[in-house]
Short mmCIF file of C-alpha atoms in Angstrom, two decimals:
data_model
loop_
_atom_site.label_atom_id
_atom_site.label_comp_id
_atom_site.label_asym_id
_atom_site.label_seq_id
_atom_site.Cartn_x
_atom_site.Cartn_y
_atom_site.Cartn_z
CA MET A 197 14.37 17.45 5.19
CA LEU A 198 11.96 16.20 2.54
CA PHE A 199 11.61 18.08 -0.75
CA GLY A 200 13.22 21.15 0.81
CA MET A 201 10.79 21.21 3.77
CA PRO A 202 12.04 20.41 7.28
CA VAL A 203 10.29 17.33 8.68
CA ALA A 204 9.04 19.35 11.65
CA ASP A 205 7.15 21.63 9.26
CA GLU A 206 5.26 18.84 7.51
CA PRO A 207 1.51 18.52 8.16
CA LEU A 208 0.47 15.95 10.76
CA ASP A 209 -1.22 13.65 8.23
CA VAL A 210 1.95 13.54 6.12
CA LEU A 211 4.13 12.81 9.16
CA LEU A 212 1.82 10.04 10.33
CA GLY A 213 1.68 8.54 6.84
CA ARG A 214 5.48 8.56 6.58
CA ALA A 215 5.85 6.96 10.01
CA LEU A 216 3.37 4.21 9.09
CA ARG A 217 5.12 3.55 5.76
CA GLN A 218 8.46 3.26 7.55
CA LEU A 219 7.00 0.86 10.12
CA ARG A 220 5.25 -1.22 7.42
CA HIS A 221 8.49 -1.35 5.45
CA GLN A 222 10.36 -2.70 8.49
CA TRP A 223 7.60 -5.25 9.18
CA GLY A 224 7.52 -6.29 5.53
CA ALA A 225 11.26 -6.89 5.53
CA GLY A 226 10.96 -9.05 8.65
CA VAL A 227 8.04 -11.03 7.30
CA GLY A 228 10.04 -11.61 4.14
CA GLU A 229 12.56 -13.53 6.26
CA VAL A 230 9.90 -16.21 6.82
CA ASP A 231 8.77 -15.95 3.19
CA LEU A 232 5.30 -14.52 3.82
CA ALA A 233 3.68 -11.57 2.11
CA PRO A 234 2.48 -8.96 4.64
CA HIS A 235 -1.21 -9.80 4.02
CA GLN A 236 -0.47 -13.49 4.56
CA ALA A 237 1.28 -12.73 7.84
CA ARG A 238 -1.72 -10.67 8.94
CA ALA A 239 -4.11 -13.50 8.07
CA LEU A 240 -1.90 -15.99 9.90
CA ARG A 241 -1.90 -13.76 12.99
CA ILE A 242 -5.70 -13.51 12.93
CA VAL A 243 -6.19 -17.28 12.62
CA HIS A 244 -3.54 -17.86 15.30
CA GLU A 245 -5.18 -15.46 17.75
CA ASP A 246 -8.86 -16.14 17.04
CA GLY A 247 -9.12 -19.39 15.09
CA PRO A 248 -10.54 -21.63 14.06
CA LEU A 249 -12.64 -19.21 12.04
CA ARG A 250 -14.66 -19.13 8.87
CA LEU A 251 -13.20 -17.83 5.64
CA SER A 252 -15.94 -15.19 5.58
CA GLU A 253 -14.79 -13.94 9.00
CA LEU A 254 -11.18 -13.83 7.83
CA ALA A 255 -12.29 -11.76 4.83
CA ARG A 256 -14.19 -9.38 7.11
CA ARG A 257 -11.23 -9.02 9.48
CA LEU A 258 -8.80 -8.42 6.60
CA ARG A 259 -11.30 -6.05 4.97
CA ILE A 260 -11.13 -7.94 1.67
CA VAL A 261 -13.67 -9.74 -0.50
CA PRO A 262 -14.26 -13.45 0.25
CA ARG A 263 -12.62 -14.54 -3.02
CA SER A 264 -9.40 -12.80 -1.97
CA ALA A 265 -9.57 -14.45 1.46
CA THR A 266 -9.80 -17.80 -0.33
CA GLU A 267 -6.59 -16.98 -2.22
CA VAL A 268 -4.83 -16.01 1.03
CA ALA A 269 -6.04 -19.24 2.68
CA ASP A 270 -4.87 -21.25 -0.35
CA ALA A 271 -1.37 -19.78 -0.03
CA LEU A 272 -1.23 -20.48 3.72
CA GLN A 273 -2.53 -24.02 3.22
CA GLU A 274 0.03 -24.72 0.47
CA ARG A 275 2.75 -23.89 3.01
CA SER A 276 1.12 -26.16 5.63
CA LEU A 277 0.41 -23.21 7.93
CA VAL A 278 -3.36 -23.70 8.13
CA LEU A 279 -5.86 -26.49 7.59
CA ARG A 280 -9.36 -26.23 6.16
CA SER A 281 -12.21 -28.21 7.61
CA PRO A 282 -16.00 -28.13 7.26
CA ASP A 283 -17.81 -25.98 9.80
CA PRO A 284 -19.86 -28.42 11.90
CA SER A 285 -22.61 -25.82 12.33
CA ASP A 286 -22.89 -25.05 8.58
CA ARG A 287 -21.75 -27.56 5.97
CA ARG A 288 -21.48 -24.80 3.35
CA ALA A 289 -18.86 -22.93 5.39
CA THR A 290 -15.18 -23.72 5.78
CA LEU A 291 -13.13 -23.23 8.93
CA LEU A 292 -9.45 -22.33 8.99
CA GLU A 293 -7.29 -23.56 11.84
CA MET A 294 -3.60 -23.49 12.58
CA THR A 295 -1.21 -26.35 12.06
CA GLU A 296 1.69 -26.91 14.46
CA HIS A 297 4.00 -25.45 11.81
CA GLY A 298 1.64 -22.48 11.41
CA ARG A 299 1.72 -21.81 15.16
CA SER A 300 5.51 -21.86 15.09
CA VAL A 301 5.69 -19.44 12.14
CA ALA A 302 3.04 -17.14 13.66
CA THR A 303 4.99 -17.03 16.92
CA GLU A 304 8.19 -16.15 15.06
CA VAL A 305 6.47 -13.43 13.00
CA GLY A 306 4.97 -11.98 16.20
CA ARG A 307 8.38 -11.95 17.87
CA MET A 308 9.95 -10.15 14.89
CA ARG A 309 7.14 -7.59 14.81
CA ARG A 310 7.49 -6.85 18.52
CA GLU A 311 11.26 -6.39 18.14
CA GLN A 312 10.80 -4.08 15.16
CA ALA A 313 8.11 -2.07 16.94
CA GLU A 314 10.32 -1.75 20.01
CA ALA A 315 13.20 -0.50 17.85
CA PHE A 316 10.90 1.97 16.09
CA PHE A 317 9.05 3.29 19.15
CA GLY A 318 11.99 2.75 21.50
CA ARG A 319 13.42 6.08 20.36
CA LEU A 320 10.59 7.72 22.30
CA SER A 321 10.54 8.13 26.05
CA ALA A 322 8.11 5.98 28.05
CA ASN A 323 5.95 9.08 28.60
CA ASP A 324 5.89 9.89 24.88
CA ARG A 325 4.96 6.29 24.01
CA ALA A 326 2.14 6.40 26.55
CA SER A 327 0.92 9.72 25.13
CA LEU A 328 1.06 8.41 21.57
CA HIS A 329 -0.86 5.30 22.63
CA ARG A 330 -3.52 7.40 24.33
CA ILE A 331 -3.84 9.76 21.34
CA LEU A 332 -4.06 6.97 18.74
CA THR A 333 -6.57 5.07 20.86
CA GLU A 334 -8.74 8.16 21.12
CA LEU A 335 -8.56 8.80 17.37
CA LEU A 336 -9.37 5.19 16.52
CA ASP A 337 -12.22 4.93 19.04
CA GLN A 338 -13.86 7.95 17.40
CA GLY A 339 -13.30 6.72 13.86
CA GLU A 340 -14.79 3.24 14.12
#
């Protein structure tokens, strides 16, 4: 019960928002174990999966302004998780790529996230998880 209202009676948008906050809170706690802020962990995952990539592409993928992406890259570089190098196709651009240490940390963060997601969604039956996946995919395909 939240504020005197049974959870089952809450509007769908409120329920979804609460579920996402709970999941983000769990992920944030796990990421804290490797001493990364959630936005840094997200940036590290993007570079790990799709790098090397330009800072401007990281900013686009994180949906932040380029200056903020520079700050995120600075923090990751200070921890020896990424390296910067000039883009051979455009000397004005900078590429971010993973270090060995960065790959190790990204792998660990991914493992923790999968475990936390399994614990969170594992309370649902396989059929319910499949239905939720289908529904969210449909909603996101229409919204983008």
